């Protein structure tokens, strides 16, 4: 939750320390889901509002994916603990998972919006984008909610002019080409992490960092690792950031779970005071 | 990690939670399969076989235990390390790829041949893709029956069954009782007082 909280898209998602709520769209139908941890129990409780009951199974599966509930956290922690540099961080955040996403396209757009600007600024941009191009939520009944929109569809963003929203020309172009590629079904299945990263990098405005970030959160690749990330390079030597090559070499021993190692490094950076909250929000041992 | 018979048996004896979801114990004498943490008395060593997934147990004709409830086991359809294609396919099945689709189309989506995919499934899971999809429907339906207030018709639809008749038939065959009685059994067993939305594990 600590990770999802500042990244929530206004109008689409609502996140609190013990609560995640969002609008969903499946086969053209609109709905809402609400997920919260159960105190003292090792599971999450989901409330699903959706017009078609047959959709429950795929919705539950996508929620499991969003909260990374299929991960074998014990084994991952045991593996990462072997590295003395990670041991303390792993112990501080037992059962950490890699947050996924409800919708891959949504996350990819978020990743591009977030390039070189702060998380807060990116969130503001995402909110504007949703308000301008998202379909209004239609549940049939009216309920009190701040969640009023669906995330915009790829077909819509592919032809939209995004520069008036405050995006740079390059960023706007990156998003529309990504949207076009998704609308054409180009970014659906990848046989490996390498091929996914390669395909993503071919899109304008998508570099190695963005590609790995998308692979990690949207494609659920447990070994994705944005090695060029400054936060990661700094986390192991604060005064003198490692080079990409040095970091990659160090990360060899974290395979095949480098994405989890990245989460540990990111979260132990600057979030130390919120550890208790974080452990509550994300550490959901099944 | 490779799991041999001895390791599994010791894990079952200790009801070791760390092994929960890693394998299932199928008991030859009762034809029931359990999670490693099942509170029932540990069966004799020679009566146990250990299977990598629930679908393998279903395919061999074992029924899910009503006490440890394999349907809520963690890692029920988790990733299998070292077999990326299998993991990817499991994800697609989980999203309902085989509720209407064919195995051949699924194989194409993950970039392997139909027969190769079946072979990989047999090798890693001991069950065919169709059996995995069917097991998933059965176990999800069971979970919905126990934990939600949905009607049986809604449960059948939600779990991805094509018809009520098919749902009744499959549940009867698996649990040796009608779907409504599965619920009845749980009611008596845990004296549940109120109904819950589905839990994610």
Coordinates of C-alpha atoms in Angstrom, one line a residue:
Chain A
X1 CA 0.0 0.0 0.0
X2 CA 2.9 2.3 0.8
X3 CA 4.0 1.9 -2.7
X4 CA 0.6 2.2 -4.4
X5 CA -0.5 5.1 -2.2
X6 CA 1.4 8.0 -3.8
X7 CA 1.0 6.5 -7.2
X8 CA -2.8 6.2 -7.1
X9 CA -4.5 7.8 -10.2
X10 CA -7.1 10.4 -9.1
X11 CA -10.6 9.5 -10.2
X12 CA -9.6 5.8 -10.9
X13 CA -8.0 4.6 -7.7
X14 CA -8.3 5.4 -4.1
X15 CA -5.7 4.1 -1.7
X16 CA -5.2 4.3 2.1
X17 CA -2.9 2.5 4.4
X18 CA -5.3 -0.4 4.8
X19 CA -7.5 0.0 1.8
X20 CA -7.4 -0.2 -2.0
X21 CA -10.3 0.7 -4.2
X22 CA -10.6 1.3 -7.9
X23 CA -12.9 1.2 -10.9
X24 CA -12.6 -1.7 -13.3
X25 CA -13.6 -2.3 -16.9
X26 CA -14.0 -5.8 -18.3
X27 CA -15.6 -6.7 -21.7
X28 CA -17.0 -3.2 -21.9
X29 CA -18.8 -3.4 -18.5
X30 CA -17.9 -1.2 -15.6
X31 CA -17.5 -2.2 -12.0
X32 CA -15.6 -1.5 -8.8
X33 CA -13.4 -3.4 -6.5
X34 CA -12.4 -2.8 -2.9
X35 CA -9.6 -4.8 -1.2
X36 CA -8.4 -4.6 2.3
X37 CA -6.3 -6.7 4.6
X38 CA -8.0 -8.5 7.5
X39 CA -6.5 -7.7 10.8
X40 CA -4.7 -10.6 12.4
X41 CA -5.4 -12.9 9.5
X42 CA -3.2 -13.7 6.5
X43 CA -5.5 -12.9 3.7
X44 CA -7.1 -10.0 1.8
X45 CA -10.8 -9.4 1.6
X46 CA -12.2 -8.3 -1.7
X47 CA -15.5 -6.7 -2.4
X48 CA -16.5 -6.8 -6.0
X49 CA -19.3 -4.8 -7.6
X50 CA -19.7 -6.0 -11.2
X51 CA -22.8 -6.5 -13.3
X52 CA -21.8 -10.0 -14.6
X53 CA -21.3 -12.8 -12.1
X54 CA -19.3 -14.9 -14.6
X55 CA -16.5 -12.3 -14.5
X56 CA -15.7 -13.0 -10.8
X57 CA -13.0 -15.6 -11.5
X58 CA -11.0 -13.4 -13.9
X59 CA -11.4 -10.4 -11.5
X60 CA -10.2 -12.4 -8.5
X61 CA -7.2 -13.6 -10.6
X62 CA -6.3 -10.1 -11.7
X63 CA -6.5 -8.9 -8.1
X64 CA -4.2 -11.8 -7.0
X65 CA -1.8 -10.6 -9.6
X66 CA -2.1 -7.0 -8.5
X67 CA -1.1 -7.9 -5.0
X68 CA 1.4 -10.5 -6.2
X69 CA -0.3 -13.2 -4.1
X70 CA 1.2 -16.0 -6.1
X71 CA 4.7 -15.2 -5.0
X72 CA 6.5 -17.7 -2.8
X73 CA 7.8 -15.0 -0.4
X74 CA 9.5 -17.4 2.0
X75 CA 11.7 -18.9 -0.8
X76 CA 12.5 -15.5 -2.3
X77 CA 13.5 -14.0 1.1
X78 CA 15.7 -17.0 1.8
X79 CA 17.4 -16.6 -1.5
X80 CA 18.0 -12.8 -1.2
X81 CA 19.1 -13.1 2.4
X82 CA 22.2 -14.9 1.3
X83 CA 23.6 -11.6 0.1
X84 CA 24.9 -9.7 3.2
X85 CA 24.0 -6.4 1.6
X86 CA 20.3 -7.3 1.4
X87 CA 20.1 -9.4 4.6
X88 CA 19.1 -6.5 6.9
X89 CA 16.6 -5.1 4.5
X90 CA 14.9 -8.4 4.0
X91 CA 14.6 -8.9 7.7
X92 CA 13.1 -5.4 8.1
X93 CA 10.4 -6.1 5.6
X94 CA 9.4 -9.7 5.8
X95 CA 7.1 -11.0 3.1
X96 CA 7.6 -8.1 0.7
X97 CA 5.9 -8.5 -2.7
X98 CA 6.2 -6.7 -6.0
X99 CA 3.0 -4.7 -6.5
X100 CA 1.5 -5.5 -9.9
X101 CA -1.3 -3.7 -11.7
X102 CA -4.9 -4.1 -12.6
X103 CA -4.3 -3.0 -16.1
X104 CA -1.0 -3.4 -18.0
X105 CA -1.7 -0.5 -20.4
X106 CA -2.5 1.8 -17.5
X107 CA 0.7 1.0 -15.8
X108 CA 2.8 1.5 -18.9
X109 CA 1.3 4.9 -19.4
X110 CA 2.0 5.7 -15.8
X111 CA 5.6 4.6 -16.2
X112 CA 6.1 6.9 -19.2
X113 CA 4.4 9.8 -17.4
X114 CA 6.7 9.3 -14.5
X115 CA 9.9 9.6 -16.5
X116 CA 12.2 12.2 -15.0
X117 CA 9.6 13.9 -12.8
X118 CA 8.5 13.3 -9.2
X119 CA 5.9 10.7 -8.3
X120 CA 3.5 13.5 -7.2
X121 CA 3.8 15.4 -10.5
X122 CA 3.3 12.3 -12.5
X123 CA 0.2 11.5 -10.4
X124 CA -1.2 15.0 -11.2
X125 CA -0.7 14.4 -14.9
X126 CA -2.3 11.0 -14.8
X127 CA -5.3 12.6 -13.1
X128 CA -5.7 15.2 -15.8
X129 CA -5.3 12.5 -18.5
X130 CA -8.1 10.4 -16.9
X131 CA -10.4 13.4 -16.6
X132 CA -9.9 14.4 -20.2
X133 CA -10.1 11.0 -21.9
X134 CA -11.5 8.4 -19.4
X135 CA -15.0 7.1 -19.7
X136 CA -17.2 8.1 -16.8
X137 CA -18.0 5.3 -14.4
X138 CA -21.3 3.7 -15.1
X139 CA -22.5 1.3 -12.5
X140 CA -26.3 1.6 -13.2
X141 CA -26.9 2.6 -9.6
X142 CA -25.6 5.8 -8.2
X143 CA -23.2 5.5 -5.3
X144 CA -21.2 8.0 -3.4
X145 CA -17.7 7.8 -4.6
X146 CA -14.8 9.9 -5.6
X147 CA -14.0 7.4 -8.3
X148 CA -15.7 8.7 -11.4
X149 CA -13.6 7.4 -14.3
X150 CA -12.3 4.4 -16.2
X151 CA -8.7 4.6 -17.3
X152 CA -8.7 5.8 -20.9
X153 CA -8.7 3.1 -23.5
X154 CA -5.6 2.6 -25.8
X155 CA -7.7 3.3 -28.9
X156 CA -8.6 6.7 -27.5
X157 CA -5.1 7.7 -26.4
X158 CA -3.6 6.5 -29.6
X159 CA -5.2 9.4 -31.5
X160 CA -5.5 12.0 -28.7
X161 CA -3.4 15.1 -28.6
X162 CA -1.9 15.1 -25.1
X163 CA 0.2 18.3 -25.2
X164 CA -2.5 20.6 -23.8
X165 CA -2.5 18.5 -20.6
X166 CA 1.0 19.7 -19.8
X167 CA 2.9 16.8 -21.3
X168 CA 6.0 17.5 -23.3
X169 CA 5.8 16.7 -27.0
X170 CA 8.2 13.7 -26.7
X171 CA 6.2 12.3 -23.8
X172 CA 2.9 12.7 -25.6
X173 CA 4.3 11.0 -28.6
X174 CA 5.6 8.1 -26.5
X175 CA 2.2 7.6 -25.0
X176 CA 0.3 7.7 -28.3
X177 CA 2.7 5.2 -29.9
X178 CA 2.4 2.9 -26.9
X179 CA -1.3 3.2 -27.1
X180 CA -1.3 2.4 -30.8
X181 CA 0.9 -0.6 -30.2
X182 CA -1.4 -1.9 -27.5
X183 CA -4.5 -1.3 -29.5
X184 CA -3.1 -3.3 -32.3
X185 CA -2.3 -6.1 -29.9
X186 CA 1.4 -5.9 -30.4
X187 CA 2.3 -6.0 -26.7
X188 CA 0.4 -9.1 -25.6
X189 CA 2.6 -12.1 -25.2
X190 CA 6.3 -12.4 -24.8
X191 CA 8.2 -15.6 -24.5
X192 CA 10.9 -14.2 -22.2
X193 CA 12.0 -11.1 -20.3
X194 CA 14.6 -10.3 -22.9
X195 CA 12.1 -10.3 -25.8
X196 CA 9.7 -8.2 -23.8
X197 CA 12.3 -5.6 -22.9
X198 CA 13.5 -5.6 -26.5
X199 CA 10.1 -5.0 -28.0
X200 CA 9.2 -2.3 -25.5
X201 CA 12.5 -0.5 -26.1
X202 CA 11.6 -0.2 -29.8
X203 CA 8.8 2.2 -28.9
X204 CA 9.8 5.9 -29.0
X205 CA 10.3 7.3 -25.5
X206 CA 10.7 3.9 -23.9
X207 CA 14.2 3.3 -22.6
X208 CA 15.7 0.4 -20.7
X209 CA 14.5 1.7 -17.3
X210 CA 10.9 2.1 -18.5
X211 CA 10.9 -1.3 -20.2
X212 CA 12.2 -3.1 -17.1
X213 CA 9.8 -1.2 -14.9
X214 CA 6.8 -2.2 -17.1
X215 CA 8.1 -5.8 -17.2
X216 CA 8.4 -5.9 -13.5
X217 CA 5.0 -4.5 -12.5
X218 CA 2.8 -5.1 -15.5
X219 CA 4.2 -8.3 -17.1
X220 CA 5.0 -9.8 -13.7
X221 CA 8.5 -10.8 -14.6
X222 CA 10.2 -11.7 -11.3
X223 CA 13.7 -11.1 -12.8
X224 CA 13.1 -7.6 -14.3
X225 CA 15.6 -5.2 -13.0
X226 CA 15.9 -1.5 -14.0
X227 CA 19.7 -1.4 -13.4
X228 CA 20.0 2.2 -14.7
X229 CA 17.8 3.5 -11.8
X230 CA 19.7 6.1 -9.8
X231 CA 17.9 5.1 -6.6
X232 CA 19.0 1.6 -6.9
X233 CA 22.6 2.5 -7.8
X234 CA 22.7 4.9 -4.8
X235 CA 21.1 2.6 -2.4
X236 CA 24.2 0.3 -2.0
X237 CA 26.7 3.2 -1.9
X238 CA 25.1 6.5 -1.1
X239 CA 28.0 8.8 -1.7
X240 CA 29.3 7.3 -4.9
X241 CA 26.6 5.7 -7.0
X242 CA 27.5 2.4 -8.6
X243 CA 27.6 2.2 -12.4
X244 CA 25.1 0.2 -14.2
X245 CA 27.6 -2.5 -14.9
X246 CA 28.7 -2.8 -11.2
X247 CA 25.1 -3.0 -10.1
X248 CA 24.3 -5.6 -12.7
X249 CA 27.2 -7.7 -11.6
X250 CA 26.1 -7.5 -8.0
X251 CA 22.6 -8.4 -9.0
X252 CA 23.7 -11.6 -10.6
X253 CA 23.4 -13.5 -7.3
X254 CA 19.8 -12.1 -6.8
X255 CA 18.5 -13.9 -9.9
X256 CA 15.9 -15.1 -10.7
X257 CA 14.2 -12.6 -8.3
X258 CA 15.9 -9.3 -9.1
X259 CA 12.6 -7.5 -9.1
X260 CA 12.1 -8.4 -5.4
X261 CA 15.6 -7.2 -4.7
X262 CA 14.8 -3.9 -6.4
X263 CA 11.7 -3.5 -4.2
X264 CA 13.8 -4.1 -1.1
X265 CA 16.3 -1.5 -2.2
X266 CA 13.7 1.1 -3.2
X267 CA 11.7 0.7 -0.1
X268 CA 14.5 0.8 2.4
X269 CA 15.5 4.1 0.8
X270 CA 13.9 7.0 2.4
X271 CA 10.9 5.1 3.6
X272 CA 12.6 3.8 6.7
X273 CA 10.3 5.6 9.1
X274 CA 7.2 4.1 7.5
X275 CA 8.4 0.6 7.9
X276 CA 5.7 -0.5 10.3
X277 CA 3.0 0.8 8.0
X278 CA 4.5 -0.8 5.0
X279 CA 4.9 -4.2 6.7
X280 CA 1.2 -3.9 7.5
X281 CA 0.2 -3.0 4.0
X282 CA 2.2 -5.2 1.8
X283 CA 3.5 -8.1 3.9
X284 CA 0.6 -10.5 3.5
X285 CA 1.9 -13.9 4.1
X286 CA -0.6 -16.4 2.7
Chain B
X1 CA 13.5 -27.2 -4.9
X2 CA 13.0 -30.9 -5.7
X3 CA 10.7 -32.6 -3.4
X4 CA 11.3 -36.2 -2.7
X5 CA 9.0 -38.7 -0.9
X6 CA 10.9 -38.5 2.4
X7 CA 11.0 -34.7 2.6
X8 CA 7.3 -34.5 1.8
X9 CA 6.4 -37.1 4.4
X10 CA 8.3 -35.3 7.1
X11 CA 6.7 -32.0 6.1
X12 CA 3.3 -33.6 6.5
X13 CA 4.2 -35.1 9.8
X14 CA 5.3 -31.7 11.1
X15 CA 2.4 -30.0 9.3
X16 CA 5.0 -27.5 8.2
X17 CA 3.3 -24.4 6.9
X18 CA 6.3 -23.5 4.7
X19 CA 5.4 -26.5 2.4
X20 CA 1.8 -25.4 2.1
X21 CA 1.0 -25.0 -1.6
X22 CA 4.2 -26.7 -2.7
X23 CA 2.7 -30.1 -3.0
X24 CA -0.4 -32.1 -2.1
X25 CA -0.6 -35.4 -0.3
X26 CA -2.9 -38.0 -2.0
X27 CA -3.9 -40.8 0.3
X28 CA -4.3 -44.1 -1.6
X29 CA -6.6 -45.7 0.9
X30 CA -9.1 -42.9 1.2
X31 CA -8.8 -41.5 -2.3
X32 CA -8.6 -38.0 -0.7
X33 CA -6.0 -35.4 -1.2
X34 CA -4.8 -32.9 1.4
X35 CA -2.6 -29.9 2.0
X36 CA 0.6 -30.6 3.9
X37 CA -0.9 -28.8 6.9
X38 CA -4.1 -30.9 7.1
X39 CA -5.1 -31.4 10.8
X40 CA -6.2 -34.9 10.1
X41 CA -4.0 -37.7 11.5
X42 CA -1.0 -38.3 9.3
X43 CA -1.6 -41.3 7.0
X44 CA 0.9 -44.2 6.9
X45 CA 4.0 -43.5 4.8
X46 CA 3.3 -46.3 2.3
X47 CA -0.3 -44.9 1.6
X48 CA 0.9 -41.5 0.6
X49 CA 1.8 -40.2 -2.8
X50 CA 2.9 -36.6 -3.3
X51 CA 1.7 -34.5 -6.2
X52 CA 2.9 -31.2 -7.5
X53 CA -0.5 -29.7 -8.0
X54 CA -4.2 -30.2 -7.2
X55 CA -5.1 -30.9 -10.8
X56 CA -2.8 -34.0 -10.8
X57 CA -4.8 -35.3 -7.8
X58 CA -8.1 -34.7 -9.6
X59 CA -6.9 -36.4 -12.7
X60 CA -5.9 -39.5 -10.7
X61 CA -9.4 -39.5 -9.1
X62 CA -8.7 -38.1 -5.6
X63 CA -11.2 -35.8 -4.1
X64 CA -10.3 -32.6 -2.2
X65 CA -10.2 -32.9 1.6
X66 CA -13.1 -31.1 3.3
X67 CA -11.0 -30.3 6.4
X68 CA -7.9 -28.6 5.0
X69 CA -9.8 -27.3 1.9
X70 CA -7.2 -27.4 -0.9
X71 CA -9.3 -24.7 -2.6
X72 CA -7.9 -22.1 -0.3
X73 CA -4.3 -23.3 -0.4
X74 CA -1.7 -20.7 -1.2
X75 CA 0.2 -21.0 -4.4
X76 CA -2.6 -23.2 -5.9
X77 CA -1.7 -22.1 -9.4
X78 CA 1.6 -20.4 -8.6
X79 CA 4.6 -19.9 -10.8
X80 CA 6.7 -22.9 -11.5
X81 CA 10.4 -22.0 -11.6
X82 CA 12.4 -23.2 -14.4
X83 CA 9.4 -23.6 -16.7
X84 CA 8.4 -20.2 -17.9
X85 CA 6.1 -21.5 -20.5
X86 CA 4.1 -23.4 -17.9
X87 CA 3.9 -20.4 -15.6
X88 CA 2.7 -18.2 -18.5
X89 CA 0.1 -20.8 -19.5
X90 CA -1.1 -21.1 -16.0
X91 CA -1.7 -17.4 -15.9
X92 CA -3.7 -17.5 -19.1
X93 CA -5.8 -20.4 -17.8
X94 CA -6.4 -18.5 -14.6
X95 CA -7.8 -15.6 -16.7
X96 CA -10.2 -18.1 -18.3
X97 CA -8.4 -18.9 -21.5
X98 CA -9.8 -22.4 -21.5
X99 CA -13.3 -21.6 -20.5
X100 CA -14.2 -21.1 -24.1
X101 CA -11.0 -21.5 -25.9
X102 CA -9.0 -24.5 -27.1
X103 CA -5.6 -25.8 -25.9
X104 CA -4.2 -25.3 -29.4
X105 CA -4.9 -21.6 -29.3
X106 CA -3.5 -21.3 -25.9
X107 CA -0.3 -23.0 -27.0
X108 CA 0.0 -20.6 -29.9
X109 CA -0.4 -17.7 -27.5
X110 CA 2.6 -18.8 -25.5
X111 CA 4.6 -19.7 -28.6
X112 CA 4.9 -23.5 -28.4
X113 CA 3.2 -26.3 -30.2
X114 CA 0.0 -28.0 -28.9
X115 CA 1.7 -31.3 -28.2
X116 CA 4.7 -29.7 -26.7
X117 CA 2.6 -27.7 -24.3
X118 CA 0.7 -30.9 -23.2
X119 CA 4.0 -32.6 -22.7
X120 CA 5.4 -29.8 -20.5
X121 CA 2.2 -29.9 -18.4
X122 CA 2.5 -33.6 -17.9
X123 CA 6.2 -33.3 -17.0
X124 CA 5.8 -30.4 -14.5
X125 CA 2.3 -30.7 -13.2
X126 CA 1.3 -34.3 -13.8
X127 CA -1.9 -33.0 -15.4
X128 CA -3.1 -31.8 -18.8
X129 CA -4.0 -28.1 -19.4
X130 CA -7.7 -29.0 -19.6
X131 CA -7.5 -30.9 -16.3
X132 CA -5.9 -27.8 -14.7
X133 CA -8.7 -25.6 -16.0
X134 CA -11.4 -27.9 -14.8
X135 CA -9.7 -28.3 -11.3
X136 CA -9.6 -24.6 -11.1
X137 CA -13.3 -24.3 -11.8
X138 CA -14.2 -26.9 -9.2
X139 CA -12.0 -25.4 -6.5
X140 CA -13.2 -21.9 -7.2
X141 CA -16.8 -23.0 -7.1
X142 CA -16.2 -24.7 -3.8
X143 CA -14.7 -21.6 -2.4
X144 CA -17.6 -19.5 -3.6
X145 CA -20.1 -21.9 -2.1
X146 CA -18.3 -21.8 1.3
X147 CA -17.6 -18.1 1.5
X148 CA -20.2 -16.1 -0.4
X149 CA -24.0 -15.9 -0.4
X150 CA -24.2 -16.4 -4.2
X151 CA -26.9 -18.7 -5.5
X152 CA -25.8 -22.1 -7.0
X153 CA -26.6 -20.7 -10.4
X154 CA -24.4 -17.7 -9.9
X155 CA -21.6 -19.9 -8.5
X156 CA -21.7 -22.1 -11.6
X157 CA -21.5 -19.1 -13.9
X158 CA -18.9 -17.3 -11.8
X159 CA -16.7 -20.4 -11.7
X160 CA -16.8 -20.7 -15.5
X161 CA -19.1 -23.7 -15.9
X162 CA -21.0 -23.8 -19.2
X163 CA -24.2 -25.0 -17.7
X164 CA -25.8 -25.8 -14.4
X165 CA -26.2 -29.4 -15.4
X166 CA -22.5 -29.7 -16.0
X167 CA -21.7 -27.9 -12.8
X168 CA -23.9 -30.3 -10.8
X169 CA -22.5 -33.3 -12.5
X170 CA -18.8 -32.3 -12.0
X171 CA -19.3 -31.3 -8.3
X172 CA -21.3 -34.5 -7.6
X173 CA -18.5 -36.6 -9.2
X174 CA -15.7 -34.8 -7.3
X175 CA -17.2 -34.5 -3.9
X176 CA -19.7 -37.4 -4.0
X177 CA -22.4 -35.0 -2.8
X178 CA -24.4 -32.3 -4.6
X179 CA -23.1 -28.7 -4.6
X180 CA -25.8 -27.7 -2.2
X181 CA -24.7 -30.4 0.2
X182 CA -21.1 -29.3 0.0
X183 CA -22.4 -26.1 1.6
X184 CA -24.5 -28.1 4.1
X185 CA -21.4 -30.1 5.1
X186 CA -19.4 -26.9 5.7
X187 CA -22.3 -25.4 7.7
X188 CA -22.2 -28.3 10.1
X189 CA -18.5 -28.5 10.1
X190 CA -17.5 -25.0 11.0
X191 CA -20.8 -23.7 12.3
X192 CA -20.4 -20.6 10.2
X193 CA -22.5 -17.8 11.5
X194 CA -22.3 -15.3 8.7
X195 CA -21.2 -15.2 5.1
X196 CA -18.0 -13.7 3.8
X197 CA -16.9 -12.3 0.4
X198 CA -14.2 -14.4 -1.2
X199 CA -10.8 -14.3 0.4
X200 CA -7.7 -13.8 -1.7
X201 CA -4.7 -15.9 -0.6

